[in-house]
XYZ file of C-alpha atoms in Angstrom:
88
model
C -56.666 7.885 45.587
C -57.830 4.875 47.929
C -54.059 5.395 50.195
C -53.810 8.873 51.450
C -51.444 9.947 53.891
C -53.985 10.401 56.644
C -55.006 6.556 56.437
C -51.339 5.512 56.225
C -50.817 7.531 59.338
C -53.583 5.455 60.864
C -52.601 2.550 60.113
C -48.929 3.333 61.457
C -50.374 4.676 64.039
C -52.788 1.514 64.999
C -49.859 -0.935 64.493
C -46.568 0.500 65.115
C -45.669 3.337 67.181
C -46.443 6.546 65.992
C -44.902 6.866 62.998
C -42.289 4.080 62.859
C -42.961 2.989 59.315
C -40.363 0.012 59.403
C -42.115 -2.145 61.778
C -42.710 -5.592 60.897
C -46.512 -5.102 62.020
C -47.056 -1.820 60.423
C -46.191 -2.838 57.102
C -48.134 -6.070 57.397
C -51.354 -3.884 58.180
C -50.535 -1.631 55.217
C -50.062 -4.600 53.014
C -53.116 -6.128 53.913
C -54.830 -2.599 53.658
C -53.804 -2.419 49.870
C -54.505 -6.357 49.597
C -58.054 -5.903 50.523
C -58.577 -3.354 48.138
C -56.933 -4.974 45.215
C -59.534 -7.891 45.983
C -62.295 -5.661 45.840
C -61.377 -3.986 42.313
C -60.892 -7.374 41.139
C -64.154 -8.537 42.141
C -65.288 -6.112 39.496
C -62.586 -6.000 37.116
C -62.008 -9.695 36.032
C -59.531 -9.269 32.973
C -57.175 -6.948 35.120
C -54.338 -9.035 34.958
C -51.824 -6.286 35.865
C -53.537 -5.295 38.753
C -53.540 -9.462 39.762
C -50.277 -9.756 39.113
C -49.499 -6.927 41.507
C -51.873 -8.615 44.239
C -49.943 -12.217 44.171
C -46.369 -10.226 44.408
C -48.727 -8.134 47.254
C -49.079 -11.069 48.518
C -46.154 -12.717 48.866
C -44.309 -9.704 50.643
C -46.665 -10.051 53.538
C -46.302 -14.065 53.531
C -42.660 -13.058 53.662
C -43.353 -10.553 56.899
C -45.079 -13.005 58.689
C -42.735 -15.750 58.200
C -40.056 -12.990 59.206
C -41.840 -12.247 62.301
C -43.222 -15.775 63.009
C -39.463 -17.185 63.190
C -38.477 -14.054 65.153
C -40.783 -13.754 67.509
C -43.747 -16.058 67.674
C -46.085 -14.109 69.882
C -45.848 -10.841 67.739
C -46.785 -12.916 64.486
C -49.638 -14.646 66.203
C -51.318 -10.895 67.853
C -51.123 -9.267 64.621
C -52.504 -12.170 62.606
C -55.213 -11.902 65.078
C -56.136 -8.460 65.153
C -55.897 -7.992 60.979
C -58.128 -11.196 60.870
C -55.019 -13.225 58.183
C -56.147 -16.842 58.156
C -53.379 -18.646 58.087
């Protein structure tokens, strides 16, 4: 499996603090984790249409995070869209 527990806890780790999974930040990083590899299978796989219909609903729960965290609190949204490398 591409997701184990040990990168999870990285990526929590990296973005959050410790292990505070509900973070705005920490769930955009996972998202865009999973995002990433969905692109990459797809790449290879081009009549996967389950797996691209799961990347545009992928994708549209991090567009929702951002815009969360963008109307919440504008510096947040623009450091994490910087460090993950999210064009806007």
């Amino acid at each position: 499996m591409y997701l184990t527990k040990e990168i999870k806890e990285e990526i929590f780790a990296q973005h959050g603090e410790k292990a505070n999974t509900g973070k705005a930040e920490a769930q955009i990083a996972l998202f865009t984790f999973r995002i990433s590899h969905l692109t990459e299978h797809l790449k290879k796989n081009r009549h996967d249409y389950n797996t691209e219909r799961s990347l545009v609903l992928l994708v549209g729960k991090r567009r929702s995070l951002l815009d969360y965290l963008k109307k919440k609190e504008i510096n947040r949204y623009r450091e994490i869209i910087k460090v993950l490398g999210i064009r806007k």
